[in-house]
PDB file of C-alpha atoms in Angstrom:
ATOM      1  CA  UNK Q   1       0.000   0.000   0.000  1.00  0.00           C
ATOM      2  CA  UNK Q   2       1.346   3.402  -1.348  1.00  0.00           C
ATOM      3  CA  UNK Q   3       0.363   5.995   1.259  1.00  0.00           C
ATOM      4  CA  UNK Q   4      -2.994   6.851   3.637  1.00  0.00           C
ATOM      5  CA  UNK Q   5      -4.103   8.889   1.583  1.00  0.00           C
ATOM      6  CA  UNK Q   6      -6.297   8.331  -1.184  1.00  0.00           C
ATOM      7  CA  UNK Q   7      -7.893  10.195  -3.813  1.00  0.00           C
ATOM      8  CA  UNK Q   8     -11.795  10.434  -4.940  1.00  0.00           C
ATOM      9  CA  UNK Q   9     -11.763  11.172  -8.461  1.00  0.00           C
ATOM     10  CA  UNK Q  10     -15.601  12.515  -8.685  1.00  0.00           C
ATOM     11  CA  UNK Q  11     -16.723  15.684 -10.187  1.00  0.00           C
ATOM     12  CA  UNK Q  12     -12.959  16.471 -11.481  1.00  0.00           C
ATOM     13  CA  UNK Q  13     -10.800  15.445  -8.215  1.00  0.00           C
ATOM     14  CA  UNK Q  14     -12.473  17.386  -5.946  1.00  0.00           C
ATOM     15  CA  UNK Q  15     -12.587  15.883  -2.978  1.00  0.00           C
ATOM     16  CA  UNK Q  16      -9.841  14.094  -1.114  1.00  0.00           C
ATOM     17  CA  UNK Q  17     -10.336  11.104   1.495  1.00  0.00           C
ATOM     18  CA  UNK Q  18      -8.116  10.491   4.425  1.00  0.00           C
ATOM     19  CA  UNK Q  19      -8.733   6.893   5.494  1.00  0.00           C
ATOM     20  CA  UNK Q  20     -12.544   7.457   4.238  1.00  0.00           C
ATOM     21  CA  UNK Q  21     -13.543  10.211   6.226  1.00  0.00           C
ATOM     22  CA  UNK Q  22     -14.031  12.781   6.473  1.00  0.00           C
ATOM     23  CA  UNK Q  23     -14.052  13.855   2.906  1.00  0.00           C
ATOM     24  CA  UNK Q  24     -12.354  17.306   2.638  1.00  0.00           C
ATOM     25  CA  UNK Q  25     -13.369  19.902  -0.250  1.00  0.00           C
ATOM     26  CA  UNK Q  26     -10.414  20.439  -2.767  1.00  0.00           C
ATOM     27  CA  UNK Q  27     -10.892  23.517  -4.852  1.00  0.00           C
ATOM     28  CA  UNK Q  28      -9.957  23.184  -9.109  1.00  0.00           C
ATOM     29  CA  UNK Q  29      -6.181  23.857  -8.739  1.00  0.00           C
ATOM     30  CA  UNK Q  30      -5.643  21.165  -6.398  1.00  0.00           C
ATOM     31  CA  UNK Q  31      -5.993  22.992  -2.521  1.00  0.00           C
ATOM     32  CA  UNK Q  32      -7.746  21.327   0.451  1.00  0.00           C
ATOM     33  CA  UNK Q  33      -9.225  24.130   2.207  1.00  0.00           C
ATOM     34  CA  UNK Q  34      -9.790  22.356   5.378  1.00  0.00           C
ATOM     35  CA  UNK Q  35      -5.849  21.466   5.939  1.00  0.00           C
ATOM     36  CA  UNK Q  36      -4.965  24.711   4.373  1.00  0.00           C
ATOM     37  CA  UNK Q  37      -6.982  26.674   7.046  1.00  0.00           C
ATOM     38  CA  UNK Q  38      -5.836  24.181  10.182  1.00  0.00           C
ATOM     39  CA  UNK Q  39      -2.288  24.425   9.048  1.00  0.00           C
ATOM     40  CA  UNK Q  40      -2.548  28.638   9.418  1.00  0.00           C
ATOM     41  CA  UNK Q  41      -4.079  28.532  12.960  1.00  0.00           C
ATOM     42  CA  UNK Q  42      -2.016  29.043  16.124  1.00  0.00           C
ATOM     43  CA  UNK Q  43      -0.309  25.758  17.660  1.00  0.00           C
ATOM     44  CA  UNK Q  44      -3.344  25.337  19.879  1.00  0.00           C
ATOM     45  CA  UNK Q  45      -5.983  25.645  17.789  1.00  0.00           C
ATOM     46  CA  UNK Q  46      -4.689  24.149  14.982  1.00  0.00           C
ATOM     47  CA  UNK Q  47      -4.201  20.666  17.604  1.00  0.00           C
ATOM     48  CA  UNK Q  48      -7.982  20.836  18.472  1.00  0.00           C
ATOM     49  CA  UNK Q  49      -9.026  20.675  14.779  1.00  0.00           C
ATOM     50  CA  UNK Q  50      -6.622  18.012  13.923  1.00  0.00           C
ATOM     51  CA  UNK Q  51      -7.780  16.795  16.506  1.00  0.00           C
ATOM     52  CA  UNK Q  52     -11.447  17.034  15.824  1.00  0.00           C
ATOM     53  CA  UNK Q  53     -10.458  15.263  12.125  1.00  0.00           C
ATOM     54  CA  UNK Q  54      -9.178  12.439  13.689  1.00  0.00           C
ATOM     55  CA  UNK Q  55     -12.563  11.856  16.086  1.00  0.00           C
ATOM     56  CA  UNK Q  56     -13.932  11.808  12.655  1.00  0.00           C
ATOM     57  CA  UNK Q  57     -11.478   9.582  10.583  1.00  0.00           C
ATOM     58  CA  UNK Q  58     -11.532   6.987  13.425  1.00  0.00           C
ATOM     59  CA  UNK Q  59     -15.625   7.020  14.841  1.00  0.00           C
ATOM     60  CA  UNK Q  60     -17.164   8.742  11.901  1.00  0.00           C
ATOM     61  CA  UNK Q  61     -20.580   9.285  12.435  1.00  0.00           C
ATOM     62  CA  UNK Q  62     -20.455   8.222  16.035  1.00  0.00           C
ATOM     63  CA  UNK Q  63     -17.364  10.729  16.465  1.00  0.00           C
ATOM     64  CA  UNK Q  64     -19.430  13.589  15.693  1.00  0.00           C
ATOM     65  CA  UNK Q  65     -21.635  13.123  18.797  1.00  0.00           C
ATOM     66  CA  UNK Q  66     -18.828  14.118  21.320  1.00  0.00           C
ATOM     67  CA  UNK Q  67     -18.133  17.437  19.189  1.00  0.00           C
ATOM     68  CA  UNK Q  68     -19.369  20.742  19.497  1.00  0.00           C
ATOM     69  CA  UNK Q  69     -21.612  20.530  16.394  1.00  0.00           C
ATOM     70  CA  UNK Q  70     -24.540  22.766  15.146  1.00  0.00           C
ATOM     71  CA  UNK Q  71     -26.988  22.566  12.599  1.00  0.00           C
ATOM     72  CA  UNK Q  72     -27.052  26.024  10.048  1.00  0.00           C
ATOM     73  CA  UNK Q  73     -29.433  25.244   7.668  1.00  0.00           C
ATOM     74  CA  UNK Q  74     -30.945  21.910   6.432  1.00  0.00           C
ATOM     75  CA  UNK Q  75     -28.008  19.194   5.725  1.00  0.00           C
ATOM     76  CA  UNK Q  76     -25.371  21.890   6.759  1.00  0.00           C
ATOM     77  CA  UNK Q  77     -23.866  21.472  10.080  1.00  0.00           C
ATOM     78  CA  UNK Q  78     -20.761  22.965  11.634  1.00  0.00           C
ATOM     79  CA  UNK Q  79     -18.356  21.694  14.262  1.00  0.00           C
ATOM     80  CA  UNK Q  80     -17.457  24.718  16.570  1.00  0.00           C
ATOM     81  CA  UNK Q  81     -13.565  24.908  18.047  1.00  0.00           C
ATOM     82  CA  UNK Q  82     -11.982  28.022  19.791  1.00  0.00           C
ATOM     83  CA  UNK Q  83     -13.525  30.532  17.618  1.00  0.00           C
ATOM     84  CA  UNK Q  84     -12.838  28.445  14.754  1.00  0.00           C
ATOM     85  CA  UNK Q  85     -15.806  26.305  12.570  1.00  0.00           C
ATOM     86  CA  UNK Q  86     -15.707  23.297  10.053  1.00  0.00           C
ATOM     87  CA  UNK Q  87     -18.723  23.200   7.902  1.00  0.00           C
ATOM     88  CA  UNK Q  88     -20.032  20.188   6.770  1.00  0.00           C
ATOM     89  CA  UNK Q  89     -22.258  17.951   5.537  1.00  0.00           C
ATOM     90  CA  UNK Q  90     -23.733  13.801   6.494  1.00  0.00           C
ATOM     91  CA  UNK Q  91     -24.483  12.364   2.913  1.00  0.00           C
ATOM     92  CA  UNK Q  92     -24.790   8.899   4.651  1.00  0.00           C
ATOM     93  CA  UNK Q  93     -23.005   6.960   7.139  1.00  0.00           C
ATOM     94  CA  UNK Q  94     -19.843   6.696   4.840  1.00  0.00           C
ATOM     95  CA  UNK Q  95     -19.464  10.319   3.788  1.00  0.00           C
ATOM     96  CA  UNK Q  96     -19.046  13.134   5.598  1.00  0.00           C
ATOM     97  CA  UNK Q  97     -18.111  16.435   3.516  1.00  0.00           C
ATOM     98  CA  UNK Q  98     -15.686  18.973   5.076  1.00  0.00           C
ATOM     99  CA  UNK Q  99     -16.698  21.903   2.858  1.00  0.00           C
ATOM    100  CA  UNK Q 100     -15.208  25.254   4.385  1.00  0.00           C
ATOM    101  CA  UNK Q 101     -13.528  25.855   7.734  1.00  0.00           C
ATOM    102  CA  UNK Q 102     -13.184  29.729   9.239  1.00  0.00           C
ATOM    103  CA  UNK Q 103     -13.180  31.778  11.919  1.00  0.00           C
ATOM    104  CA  UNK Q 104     -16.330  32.689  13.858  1.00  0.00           C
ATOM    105  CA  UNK Q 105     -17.578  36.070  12.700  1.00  0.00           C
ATOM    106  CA  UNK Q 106     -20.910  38.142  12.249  1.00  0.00           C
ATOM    107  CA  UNK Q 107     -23.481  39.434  10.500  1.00  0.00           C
ATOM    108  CA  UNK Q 108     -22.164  39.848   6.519  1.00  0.00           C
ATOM    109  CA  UNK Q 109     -19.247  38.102   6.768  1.00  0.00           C
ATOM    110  CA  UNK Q 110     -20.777  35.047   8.751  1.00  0.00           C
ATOM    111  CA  UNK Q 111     -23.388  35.171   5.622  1.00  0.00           C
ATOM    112  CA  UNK Q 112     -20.622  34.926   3.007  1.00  0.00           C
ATOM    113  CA  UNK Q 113     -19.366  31.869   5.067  1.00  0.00           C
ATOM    114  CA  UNK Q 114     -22.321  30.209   4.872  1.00  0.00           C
ATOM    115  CA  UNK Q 115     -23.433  31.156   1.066  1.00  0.00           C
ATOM    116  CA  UNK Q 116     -19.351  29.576   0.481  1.00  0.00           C
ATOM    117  CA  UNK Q 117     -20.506  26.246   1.731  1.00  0.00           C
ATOM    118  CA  UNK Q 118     -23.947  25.974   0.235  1.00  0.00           C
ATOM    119  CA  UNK Q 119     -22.421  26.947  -2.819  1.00  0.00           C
ATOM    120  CA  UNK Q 120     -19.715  24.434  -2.689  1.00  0.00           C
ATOM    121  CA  UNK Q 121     -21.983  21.380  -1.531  1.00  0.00           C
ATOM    122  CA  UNK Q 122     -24.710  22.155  -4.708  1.00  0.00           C
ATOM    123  CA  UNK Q 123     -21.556  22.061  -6.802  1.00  0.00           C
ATOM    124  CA  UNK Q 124     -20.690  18.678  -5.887  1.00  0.00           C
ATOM    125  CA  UNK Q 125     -24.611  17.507  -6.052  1.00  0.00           C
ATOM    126  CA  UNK Q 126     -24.719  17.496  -2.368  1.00  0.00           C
ATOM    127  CA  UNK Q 127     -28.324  18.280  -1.442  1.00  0.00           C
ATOM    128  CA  UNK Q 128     -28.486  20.913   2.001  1.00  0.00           C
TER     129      UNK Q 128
END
C-alpha cells in the first residue's frame, strides 16, 4: 500500500479522502481548504481541529456526537472549536463532507461563510 491517503476522483478530483472520512473539499487547482486553514491557525488551535479530524477519521458518524456541532441550515452542520468552525455535511453513514472551515464572525461576513458552503456542496450535487 502506497500511502494513507487516497484520492476520490468525482466531479474532477475534488474531494480528497483520508482513510474514508471525512471527505475534505479540494478547490480546481488542487488545494484542500480544510488542511490549508488548520495548518494557518495558532499551535493550539490548529491541535484541536486536527484533533477534531481524527474523532472523525476513526468514529465517523459516532465521532461527531462528542463534538461541538450545530446545525445552520438543512443538511449543513458545523463543528465549533476556539472561535474556529468546520462546515459540513452527512451524505450517509460513509461520507461526511468537510466543505469550508473559518473563523467565527458576524453578520455579513458570517453570511458569506455560509453562502461559500452551500455553494460548494450544490456544486458537488450534495443536497443541504
Amino acid at each position: 500500500m502506497e500511502s494513507p491517503k487516497l484520492r476520490l476522483f468525482v466531479h474532477f478530483r475534488t474531494f480528497e479522502i483520508i482513510s474514508q472520512l471525512p471527505i475534505d473539499y479540494i478547490t480546481a487547482g488542487g488545494k484542500n481548504v480544510i488542511t490549508e486553514y488548520l495548518d494557518k491557525l495558532p499551535w493550539k488551535e490548529k491541535e484541536e481541529g486536527y484533533r477534531i479530524r481524527k474523532v472523525v477519521i476513526k468514529d465517523g458518524l459516532f465521532g461527531l456526537v462528542e463534538l461541538n456541532t450545530r446545525q445552520l441550515k438543512g443538511k449543513l452542520w458545523e463543528i465549533k472549536f476556539s472561535r474556529n468552525r468546520i462546515m459540513y455535511v452527512v451524505k450517509d453513514e460513509s461520507q461526511i463532507y468537510f466543505l469550508h472551515a473559518c473563523q467565527k464572525q458576524k453578520n455579513k461576513a458570517e453570511k458569506f461563510e455560509l453562502k461559500t458552503a452551500i455553494r460548494r456542496a450544490k456544486k458537488h450535487g450534495l443536497k443541504i
